[in-house]
């Protein structure tokens, strides 16, 4: 079936109260990963149904954040739709950089509302993507983190991966399977500095080793033995058993490494399950095993929670056309379209309950994926109490700057330019500066 051939009764009311939107153009800023590229490849379906042309600008994750943040903060309106995460949505909503979506849903006919079925979207996302009871973005895909591994390499080495491994076990496996002469690293890891890059894994390691960023009075806690143990574990994996050139690699590069058979394990986003299992894209599709994210001393915060979501810039001049695209890209019909056109292992996962009633739910990684999403506890992300609710981020405006800074410090440890003790002290200083400047620190 060719893209664009699926009937679309749900858009019969296209344009809501705004009239015919045919001929409109919208611009979308999105992160450059395969799920978004799939969306672009199917955009003719959207144009056929609405007459609206969607133009895409793809950027690496760090660049996307910088460019989109600048655009919305300046009220420039260069983009109609921006791809944002669970971190940005409530903060940007508070700053009035995003358009609230409830008024658009209120204008839907009953038929349109029933077809879209907002109640089918996982409650986790409807809460995380709202601010003051108003929804500000819709999830395109939701994810937690897990561990991918090569079943064939484990079998050849006489190793067995537990469903719930510890970091000690993962490190031992990485040591056993690391074979640089054959071009296979023991593990693939993100090393590119950035709060959404190397810090995603480092944050969950700090959590599960019993560390935290701040105590309840916002006093930094980055020089504790628990944080040091997490950093030592991260550094050992990164310098001894991970791929060379790790500080240049983020999700796309690690996906390529693992899919091309150049890594025995990869701890990263559950959304990659369909990608590494697609024989058209992955050379190891038939040999991928799935396990829960590793833990250390506590399960709290051991796996992250994230949704790449679509929001409408407040400065957009094409808000109604933009909302039509949001409906299309986050609908049940879009998931069906991806399944029929590209295969059910490529549908955007983790956003709707109904997704797991489709053939997608029969895939071998979906139990780990859905369980990980449902058990990622934003309210209890660490062993000891903290004054924030994020797992792999802290939901304050200053986090982007702080996370990026500590990401660079962590990368310097990997290159040997800083010791772990030096890195901890400098990270502590950065965290204290943010606590003071943001007026979070209690006396």
CSV table of C-alpha atoms in Angstrom, one decimal:
chain,number,residue,atom,x,y,z
A,1,UNK,CA,0.0,0.0,0.0
A,2,UNK,CA,1.4,3.4,-1.0
A,3,UNK,CA,1.7,6.3,1.4
A,4,UNK,CA,-1.3,8.4,1.4
A,5,UNK,CA,-3.8,5.7,0.4
A,6,UNK,CA,-5.4,5.3,3.9
A,7,UNK,CA,-8.9,6.9,4.2
A,8,UNK,CA,-9.1,9.7,6.6
A,9,UNK,CA,-12.7,10.4,7.8
A,10,UNK,CA,-11.3,12.0,11.1
A,11,UNK,CA,-10.1,15.1,9.2
A,12,UNK,CA,-13.4,15.8,7.6
A,13,UNK,CA,-13.7,18.8,9.8
A,14,UNK,CA,-10.2,20.0,8.9
A,15,UNK,CA,-9.6,23.5,10.0
A,16,UNK,CA,-12.0,23.5,13.0
A,17,UNK,CA,-13.4,26.9,13.1
A,18,UNK,CA,-10.7,28.4,10.9
A,19,UNK,CA,-12.1,27.4,7.5
A,20,UNK,CA,-10.3,25.7,4.6
A,21,UNK,CA,-6.6,25.3,5.3
A,22,UNK,CA,-5.7,23.8,1.9
A,23,UNK,CA,-2.7,25.5,0.5
A,24,UNK,CA,-1.2,26.3,3.9
A,25,UNK,CA,2.4,25.5,4.7
A,26,UNK,CA,3.9,24.7,8.1
A,27,UNK,CA,7.5,24.3,9.2
A,28,UNK,CA,8.5,21.7,11.7
A,29,UNK,CA,11.7,21.6,13.7
A,30,UNK,CA,12.6,18.0,14.7
A,31,UNK,CA,15.4,15.9,16.1
A,32,UNK,CA,17.2,13.8,13.4
A,33,UNK,CA,16.4,10.3,14.3
A,34,UNK,CA,14.7,7.5,12.3
A,35,UNK,CA,11.2,8.0,13.8
A,36,UNK,CA,11.1,11.6,12.7
A,37,UNK,CA,12.5,10.7,9.2
A,38,UNK,CA,9.6,8.1,9.0
A,39,UNK,CA,7.2,10.9,9.7
A,40,UNK,CA,8.6,13.0,6.9
A,41,UNK,CA,8.5,10.0,4.5
A,42,UNK,CA,4.7,9.7,5.2
A,43,UNK,CA,3.9,13.4,5.1
A,44,UNK,CA,2.2,13.0,1.7
A,45,UNK,CA,-0.6,11.3,3.5
A,46,UNK,CA,-1.1,14.4,5.6
A,47,UNK,CA,-1.1,16.7,2.5
A,48,UNK,CA,-3.5,14.4,0.7
A,49,UNK,CA,-6.0,14.6,3.6
A,50,UNK,CA,-5.6,18.3,4.4
A,51,UNK,CA,-4.0,20.1,1.5
A,52,UNK,CA,-1.4,21.4,4.0
A,53,UNK,CA,2.3,21.2,3.1
A,54,UNK,CA,4.6,20.2,5.9
A,55,UNK,CA,8.3,21.2,5.7
A,56,UNK,CA,10.8,19.7,8.0
A,57,UNK,CA,14.1,20.9,9.4
A,58,UNK,CA,16.1,18.1,11.1
A,59,UNK,CA,18.8,18.9,13.6
A,60,UNK,CA,21.1,16.9,16.0
A,61,UNK,CA,19.6,16.9,19.5
A,62,UNK,CA,21.9,19.5,21.0
A,63,UNK,CA,21.6,21.8,18.0
A,64,UNK,CA,17.8,21.4,18.0
A,65,UNK,CA,17.5,22.5,21.6
A,66,UNK,CA,19.7,25.6,21.1
A,67,UNK,CA,18.0,26.7,17.9
A,68,UNK,CA,14.4,26.1,19.0
A,69,UNK,CA,15.0,27.6,22.4
A,70,UNK,CA,16.4,30.8,20.7
A,71,UNK,CA,13.4,30.9,18.3
A,72,UNK,CA,10.7,30.6,20.9
A,73,UNK,CA,12.4,32.9,23.4
A,74,UNK,CA,12.7,35.6,20.8
A,75,UNK,CA,9.1,35.1,19.7
A,76,UNK,CA,10.5,34.7,16.2
A,77,UNK,CA,8.0,32.2,14.8
A,78,UNK,CA,10.4,30.6,12.3
A,79,UNK,CA,8.9,27.3,13.2
A,80,UNK,CA,5.2,26.5,13.5
A,81,UNK,CA,5.7,23.2,15.3
A,82,UNK,CA,8.6,22.4,17.5
A,83,UNK,CA,9.7,19.0,18.9
A,84,UNK,CA,10.1,19.3,22.6
A,85,UNK,CA,10.5,17.0,25.5
A,86,UNK,CA,8.8,16.4,28.8
A,87,UNK,CA,11.5,18.7,30.3
A,88,UNK,CA,10.8,21.8,28.1
A,89,UNK,CA,7.0,21.6,27.8
A,90,UNK,CA,5.9,22.9,31.3
A,91,UNK,CA,8.8,25.4,31.5
A,92,UNK,CA,8.1,26.8,28.0
A,93,UNK,CA,4.3,26.8,28.8
A,94,UNK,CA,5.0,28.9,31.9
A,95,UNK,CA,7.0,31.3,29.7
A,96,UNK,CA,4.1,31.4,27.2
A,97,UNK,CA,6.3,30.2,24.4
A,98,UNK,CA,3.9,27.4,23.5
A,99,UNK,CA,0.2,27.5,22.5
A,100,UNK,CA,-2.2,25.7,24.8
A,101,UNK,CA,-3.9,22.8,23.0
A,102,UNK,CA,-7.1,22.5,25.0
A,103,UNK,CA,-8.9,25.2,23.0
A,104,UNK,CA,-8.2,23.2,19.8
A,105,UNK,CA,-9.6,20.1,21.4
A,106,UNK,CA,-12.7,22.0,22.6
A,107,UNK,CA,-13.5,23.0,19.0
A,108,UNK,CA,-13.4,19.4,17.8
A,109,UNK,CA,-16.7,17.8,16.8
A,110,UNK,CA,-17.7,14.8,18.8
A,111,UNK,CA,-16.8,12.5,15.9
A,112,UNK,CA,-13.3,14.0,15.6
A,113,UNK,CA,-12.9,13.8,19.4
A,114,UNK,CA,-13.9,10.2,19.5
A,115,UNK,CA,-11.6,9.3,16.6
A,116,UNK,CA,-8.6,11.1,18.1
A,117,UNK,CA,-9.4,9.6,21.6
A,118,UNK,CA,-7.2,11.7,23.9
A,119,UNK,CA,-8.0,9.4,26.8
A,120,UNK,CA,-6.1,6.7,25.0
A,121,UNK,CA,-2.8,8.6,25.4
A,122,UNK,CA,-1.0,7.3,28.4
A,123,UNK,CA,-1.9,9.3,31.5
A,124,UNK,CA,1.9,9.7,32.3
A,125,UNK,CA,2.2,11.9,29.2
A,126,UNK,CA,-1.0,13.9,29.6
A,127,UNK,CA,0.3,14.9,33.0
A,128,UNK,CA,3.9,15.5,32.1
A,129,UNK,CA,3.1,17.6,29.0
A,130,UNK,CA,0.6,19.9,30.8
A,131,UNK,CA,1.0,23.1,32.8
A,132,UNK,CA,-1.8,24.4,35.1
A,133,UNK,CA,-4.3,21.8,33.7
A,134,UNK,CA,-3.6,22.9,30.1
A,135,UNK,CA,-2.0,20.5,27.6
A,136,UNK,CA,0.8,22.1,25.7
A,137,UNK,CA,2.3,19.3,23.5
A,138,UNK,CA,1.3,15.9,22.3
A,139,UNK,CA,3.6,12.9,22.5
A,140,UNK,CA,5.0,11.6,19.2
A,141,UNK,CA,6.8,8.7,21.0
A,142,UNK,CA,7.4,7.9,24.6
A,143,UNK,CA,10.4,6.0,25.9
A,144,UNK,CA,12.2,4.7,28.9
A,145,UNK,CA,15.7,3.1,28.8
A,146,UNK,CA,16.7,-0.5,28.6
A,147,UNK,CA,19.6,-2.8,27.7
A,148,UNK,CA,20.0,-4.3,24.2
A,149,UNK,CA,22.5,-7.2,23.8
A,150,UNK,CA,23.7,-9.6,21.2
A,151,UNK,CA,22.3,-13.0,21.9
A,152,UNK,CA,24.6,-14.8,19.5
A,153,UNK,CA,27.8,-13.3,21.1
A,154,UNK,CA,26.5,-14.2,24.6
A,155,UNK,CA,25.8,-17.7,23.5
A,156,UNK,CA,29.2,-18.1,21.9
A,157,UNK,CA,30.9,-16.9,25.1
A,158,UNK,CA,28.7,-19.1,27.4
A,159,UNK,CA,27.2,-16.0,29.0
A,160,UNK,CA,23.6,-15.4,30.1
A,161,UNK,CA,22.0,-12.0,30.4
A,162,UNK,CA,19.6,-11.7,33.4
A,163,UNK,CA,16.4,-9.8,32.7
A,164,UNK,CA,17.3,-7.4,35.4
A,165,UNK,CA,21.1,-7.1,35.3
A,166,UNK,CA,23.3,-5.1,37.7
A,167,UNK,CA,26.0,-2.7,36.6
A,168,UNK,CA,28.6,-5.1,38.0
A,169,UNK,CA,27.2,-7.9,35.7
A,170,UNK,CA,27.1,-5.5,32.7
A,171,UNK,CA,30.7,-4.5,33.3
A,172,UNK,CA,31.8,-8.1,33.5
A,173,UNK,CA,30.0,-8.9,30.3
A,174,UNK,CA,31.6,-5.9,28.6
A,175,UNK,CA,35.0,-7.1,29.7
A,176,UNK,CA,34.4,-10.6,28.4
A,177,UNK,CA,33.0,-9.5,25.0
A,178,UNK,CA,35.1,-6.5,24.2
A,179,UNK,CA,37.1,-7.5,21.1
A,180,UNK,CA,38.6,-4.5,19.4
A,181,UNK,CA,40.6,-6.6,17.0
A,182,UNK,CA,37.4,-7.9,15.6
A,183,UNK,CA,35.8,-4.4,15.6
A,184,UNK,CA,33.4,-5.2,18.4
A,185,UNK,CA,33.3,-3.2,21.6
A,186,UNK,CA,31.9,-4.6,24.8
A,187,UNK,CA,29.3,-1.9,25.0
A,188,UNK,CA,28.2,1.2,23.0
A,189,UNK,CA,27.7,4.3,25.1
A,190,UNK,CA,26.7,7.9,24.5
A,191,UNK,CA,29.7,10.1,25.1
A,192,UNK,CA,28.8,13.4,23.3
A,193,UNK,CA,28.6,16.1,26.0
A,194,UNK,CA,25.1,17.4,26.6
A,195,UNK,CA,22.3,16.9,29.1
A,196,UNK,CA,20.3,14.9,26.5
A,197,UNK,CA,23.4,13.1,25.4
A,198,UNK,CA,26.0,11.6,27.7
A,199,UNK,CA,24.2,13.0,30.8
A,200,UNK,CA,21.1,10.9,30.1
A,201,UNK,CA,23.0,7.7,31.0
A,202,UNK,CA,25.2,9.4,33.7
A,203,UNK,CA,22.1,10.7,35.5
A,204,UNK,CA,20.4,7.3,35.8
A,205,UNK,CA,23.7,5.8,37.0
A,206,UNK,CA,24.0,8.5,39.7
A,207,UNK,CA,20.4,7.7,40.7
A,208,UNK,CA,20.8,4.0,40.9
A,209,UNK,CA,24.1,4.2,42.7
A,210,UNK,CA,22.3,6.1,45.5
A,211,UNK,CA,23.4,9.6,44.5
A,212,UNK,CA,21.4,12.8,43.9
A,213,UNK,CA,22.1,16.3,42.7
A,214,UNK,CA,20.5,18.3,45.5
A,215,UNK,CA,19.2,17.6,49.0
A,216,UNK,CA,15.8,19.0,50.0
A,217,UNK,CA,17.3,22.4,50.8
A,218,UNK,CA,18.9,22.5,47.3
A,219,UNK,CA,22.4,22.0,48.6
A,220,UNK,CA,24.5,20.3,45.9
A,221,UNK,CA,25.4,16.6,46.6
A,222,UNK,CA,27.8,15.9,43.7
A,223,UNK,CA,30.9,15.2,45.8
A,224,UNK,CA,29.3,12.2,47.7
A,225,UNK,CA,30.8,8.7,47.6
A,226,UNK,CA,27.6,7.5,45.8
A,227,UNK,CA,28.1,9.9,42.9
A,228,UNK,CA,31.8,9.0,42.8
A,229,UNK,CA,30.9,5.3,42.5
A,230,UNK,CA,28.6,6.0,39.6
A,231,UNK,CA,31.2,8.1,37.8
A,232,UNK,CA,33.9,5.5,38.3
A,233,UNK,CA,31.5,2.9,36.8
A,234,UNK,CA,30.7,5.1,33.9
A,235,UNK,CA,34.4,5.9,33.3
A,236,UNK,CA,35.5,2.3,33.4
A,237,UNK,CA,32.9,1.3,30.8
A,238,UNK,CA,33.7,4.4,28.6
A,239,UNK,CA,37.5,4.1,28.7
A,240,UNK,CA,38.0,0.3,28.7
A,241,UNK,CA,35.1,-1.4,26.9
A,242,UNK,CA,33.1,1.2,24.8
A,243,UNK,CA,33.7,2.2,21.2
A,244,UNK,CA,36.6,4.4,20.3
A,245,UNK,CA,35.8,8.1,19.8
A,246,UNK,CA,33.0,7.9,22.3
A,247,UNK,CA,32.9,11.6,23.0
A,248,UNK,CA,31.5,12.2,19.5
A,249,UNK,CA,28.7,9.7,19.8
A,250,UNK,CA,25.1,10.2,20.7
A,251,UNK,CA,22.0,8.1,20.1
A,252,UNK,CA,22.2,8.0,16.2
A,253,UNK,CA,25.8,7.0,16.2
A,254,UNK,CA,25.3,4.3,18.9
A,255,UNK,CA,22.3,3.0,17.0
A,256,UNK,CA,24.5,2.6,13.9
A,257,UNK,CA,27.3,0.9,15.9
A,258,UNK,CA,25.0,-1.7,17.5
A,259,UNK,CA,22.9,-2.3,14.3
A,260,UNK,CA,26.0,-2.9,12.3
A,261,UNK,CA,27.3,-5.5,14.8
A,262,UNK,CA,30.1,-3.4,16.3
A,263,UNK,CA,28.9,-3.6,19.9
A,264,UNK,CA,27.9,-6.5,22.2
A,265,UNK,CA,25.6,-4.3,24.3
A,266,UNK,CA,23.9,-0.9,24.3
A,267,UNK,CA,22.1,0.7,27.1
A,268,UNK,CA,19.8,3.4,25.7
A,269,UNK,CA,16.2,4.4,24.7
A,270,UNK,CA,13.5,1.7,24.5
A,271,UNK,CA,12.4,3.3,21.2
A,272,UNK,CA,15.4,1.7,19.5
A,273,UNK,CA,13.8,-1.7,20.0
A,274,UNK,CA,12.0,-1.6,16.6
A,275,UNK,CA,15.1,-0.1,14.9
A,276,UNK,CA,17.6,-2.7,15.9
A,277,UNK,CA,15.1,-5.4,15.1
A,278,UNK,CA,14.3,-4.2,11.6
A,279,UNK,CA,16.2,-6.5,9.1
A,280,UNK,CA,16.1,-3.7,6.6
A,281,UNK,CA,18.1,-1.5,8.9
A,282,UNK,CA,20.0,-3.8,11.3
A,283,UNK,CA,22.5,-6.4,10.5
A,284,UNK,CA,21.9,-8.1,13.8
A,285,UNK,CA,18.1,-8.0,13.8
A,286,UNK,CA,17.7,-11.7,14.4
A,287,UNK,CA,20.1,-11.7,17.4
A,288,UNK,CA,19.0,-8.9,19.6
A,289,UNK,CA,18.0,-9.6,23.2
A,290,UNK,CA,16.3,-7.1,25.5
A,291,UNK,CA,16.8,-6.6,29.3
A,292,UNK,CA,15.8,-4.0,31.8
A,293,UNK,CA,18.1,-1.1,32.4
A,294,UNK,CA,21.0,-2.1,34.8
A,295,UNK,CA,20.7,-1.2,38.5
A,296,UNK,CA,23.2,-0.8,41.4
A,297,UNK,CA,22.1,-0.1,45.0
A,298,UNK,CA,18.5,1.1,44.3
A,299,UNK,CA,16.0,0.7,41.4
A,300,UNK,CA,14.9,4.3,41.9
A,301,UNK,CA,15.7,6.4,38.9
A,302,UNK,CA,17.5,3.5,37.2
A,303,UNK,CA,15.6,4.0,33.9
A,304,UNK,CA,14.6,7.3,32.4
A,305,UNK,CA,11.3,8.7,31.2
A,306,UNK,CA,11.0,10.8,28.1
A,307,UNK,CA,8.6,11.8,25.4
A,308,UNK,CA,9.5,13.6,22.2
A,309,UNK,CA,6.4,15.7,21.7
A,310,UNK,CA,5.0,18.1,19.2
A,311,UNK,CA,4.0,21.6,20.3
A,312,UNK,CA,2.9,24.8,18.5
A,313,UNK,CA,5.0,27.9,18.9
A,314,UNK,CA,3.1,30.7,20.4
A,315,UNK,CA,4.5,33.0,17.6
A,316,UNK,CA,3.3,30.7,14.8
A,317,UNK,CA,1.1,32.4,12.2
A,318,UNK,CA,-0.4,29.0,11.1
A,319,UNK,CA,-1.7,27.6,14.4
A,320,UNK,CA,-4.7,25.8,13.0
A,321,UNK,CA,-2.8,24.1,10.3
A,322,UNK,CA,-0.1,23.2,12.8
A,323,UNK,CA,-2.8,21.6,15.1
A,324,UNK,CA,-4.0,19.5,12.1
A,325,UNK,CA,-0.5,18.2,11.8
A,326,UNK,CA,-0.3,17.4,15.6
A,327,UNK,CA,-3.5,15.4,15.3
A,328,UNK,CA,-2.3,13.5,12.3
A,329,UNK,CA,1.2,12.6,13.7
A,330,UNK,CA,-0.1,11.5,17.1
A,331,UNK,CA,-3.2,9.7,16.1
A,332,UNK,CA,-4.1,6.0,16.1
A,333,UNK,CA,-4.4,6.3,12.3
A,334,UNK,CA,-0.8,7.4,12.0
A,335,UNK,CA,0.3,4.4,14.0
A,336,UNK,CA,-1.7,2.2,11.7
A,337,UNK,CA,-0.2,4.0,8.7
A,338,UNK,CA,3.4,3.4,9.9
A,339,UNK,CA,2.5,-0.2,10.6
A,340,UNK,CA,1.1,-0.9,7.2
A,341,UNK,CA,3.6,1.1,5.2
A,342,UNK,CA,6.9,0.6,7.1
A,343,UNK,CA,6.1,-2.3,9.4
A,344,UNK,CA,4.8,-2.6,12.9
A,345,UNK,CA,8.3,-2.7,14.4
A,346,UNK,CA,8.7,1.0,13.4
A,347,UNK,CA,5.6,2.5,14.8
A,348,UNK,CA,6.1,5.4,17.3
A,349,UNK,CA,5.8,3.5,20.6
A,350,UNK,CA,5.0,4.3,24.2
A,351,UNK,CA,2.3,7.0,23.8
A,352,UNK,CA,-1.1,5.2,23.4
A,353,UNK,CA,-2.5,2.2,25.2
A,354,UNK,CA,-4.1,1.0,21.9
A,355,UNK,CA,-0.6,0.7,20.3
A,356,UNK,CA,0.0,-2.4,22.3
A,357,UNK,CA,-3.2,-4.0,21.0
A,358,UNK,CA,-1.8,-3.8,17.4
A,359,UNK,CA,0.7,-6.2,15.9
A,360,UNK,CA,3.3,-3.9,17.5
A,361,UNK,CA,2.5,-5.3,20.9
A,362,UNK,CA,3.6,-8.8,19.8
A,363,UNK,CA,7.2,-7.7,19.4
A,364,UNK,CA,9.7,-9.2,21.9
A,365,UNK,CA,10.8,-5.9,23.4
A,366,UNK,CA,7.4,-4.4,24.1
A,367,UNK,CA,7.0,-5.9,27.6
A,368,UNK,CA,10.3,-4.4,28.7
A,369,UNK,CA,9.4,-1.1,27.0
A,370,UNK,CA,5.9,-0.7,28.5
A,371,UNK,CA,6.9,-1.9,32.0
A,372,UNK,CA,9.8,0.5,32.0
A,373,UNK,CA,7.7,3.4,31.1
A,374,UNK,CA,5.0,2.6,33.6
A,375,UNK,CA,7.5,2.1,36.5
A,376,UNK,CA,9.7,5.2,35.8
A,377,UNK,CA,8.7,7.1,38.9
A,378,UNK,CA,9.1,10.9,38.5
A,379,UNK,CA,8.0,11.5,42.1
A,380,UNK,CA,10.8,9.3,43.5
A,381,UNK,CA,13.7,9.5,41.2
A,382,UNK,CA,16.4,8.8,43.8
A,383,UNK,CA,17.0,6.7,46.9
A,384,UNK,CA,17.1,9.8,49.2
A,385,UNK,CA,14.5,12.6,48.8
A,386,UNK,CA,15.1,15.4,46.3
A,387,UNK,CA,13.2,18.7,45.7
A,388,UNK,CA,12.7,17.9,42.0
A,389,UNK,CA,10.7,15.3,40.0
A,390,UNK,CA,12.9,14.6,36.9
A,391,UNK,CA,14.8,11.3,36.5
A,392,UNK,CA,17.4,12.2,33.8
A,393,UNK,CA,16.9,15.9,34.2
A,394,UNK,CA,16.0,18.5,36.8
A,395,UNK,CA,12.9,20.5,35.7
A,396,UNK,CA,14.3,24.0,36.2
A,397,UNK,CA,15.1,26.5,33.4
A,398,UNK,CA,18.8,26.4,34.4
A,399,UNK,CA,19.1,22.7,33.8
A,400,UNK,CA,20.0,22.9,30.2
A,401,UNK,CA,23.1,25.0,31.0
A,402,UNK,CA,24.0,23.0,34.1
A,403,UNK,CA,23.5,19.6,32.4
A,404,UNK,CA,25.6,20.6,29.4
A,405,UNK,CA,28.4,22.0,31.7
A,406,UNK,CA,28.5,18.8,33.7
A,407,UNK,CA,28.4,16.8,30.5
A,408,UNK,CA,31.5,18.5,29.3
A,409,UNK,CA,33.2,17.9,32.6
A,410,UNK,CA,32.3,14.2,32.4
A,411,UNK,CA,33.7,14.0,28.9
A,412,UNK,CA,37.0,15.5,30.2
A,413,UNK,CA,37.2,12.6,32.6
A,414,UNK,CA,36.9,10.1,29.8
A,415,UNK,CA,39.7,11.9,27.9
A,416,UNK,CA,41.9,12.0,31.0
A,417,UNK,CA,41.9,15.8,31.2
A,418,UNK,CA,40.2,15.7,34.7
A,419,UNK,CA,40.3,13.2,37.5
A,420,UNK,CA,36.9,12.1,38.9
A,421,UNK,CA,37.6,14.0,42.1
A,422,UNK,CA,38.4,17.2,40.1
A,423,UNK,CA,35.3,16.7,38.0
A,424,UNK,CA,33.1,16.2,41.1
A,425,UNK,CA,34.3,19.4,42.7
A,426,UNK,CA,33.8,21.5,39.6
A,427,UNK,CA,30.3,20.0,39.0
A,428,UNK,CA,29.5,20.7,42.7
A,429,UNK,CA,30.5,24.4,42.1
A,430,UNK,CA,28.4,24.6,39.0
A,431,UNK,CA,25.4,23.1,40.8
A,432,UNK,CA,25.8,25.5,43.7
A,433,UNK,CA,26.0,28.5,41.3
A,434,UNK,CA,22.7,27.4,39.8
A,435,UNK,CA,21.1,26.9,43.2
A,436,UNK,CA,22.1,30.4,44.2
A,437,UNK,CA,21.3,32.2,40.9
A,438,UNK,CA,17.9,30.5,40.6
A,439,UNK,CA,17.2,31.3,44.3
A,440,UNK,CA,16.4,27.7,45.1
A,441,UNK,CA,19.0,27.4,47.8
A,442,UNK,CA,17.6,27.6,51.3
A,443,UNK,CA,19.8,29.1,54.0
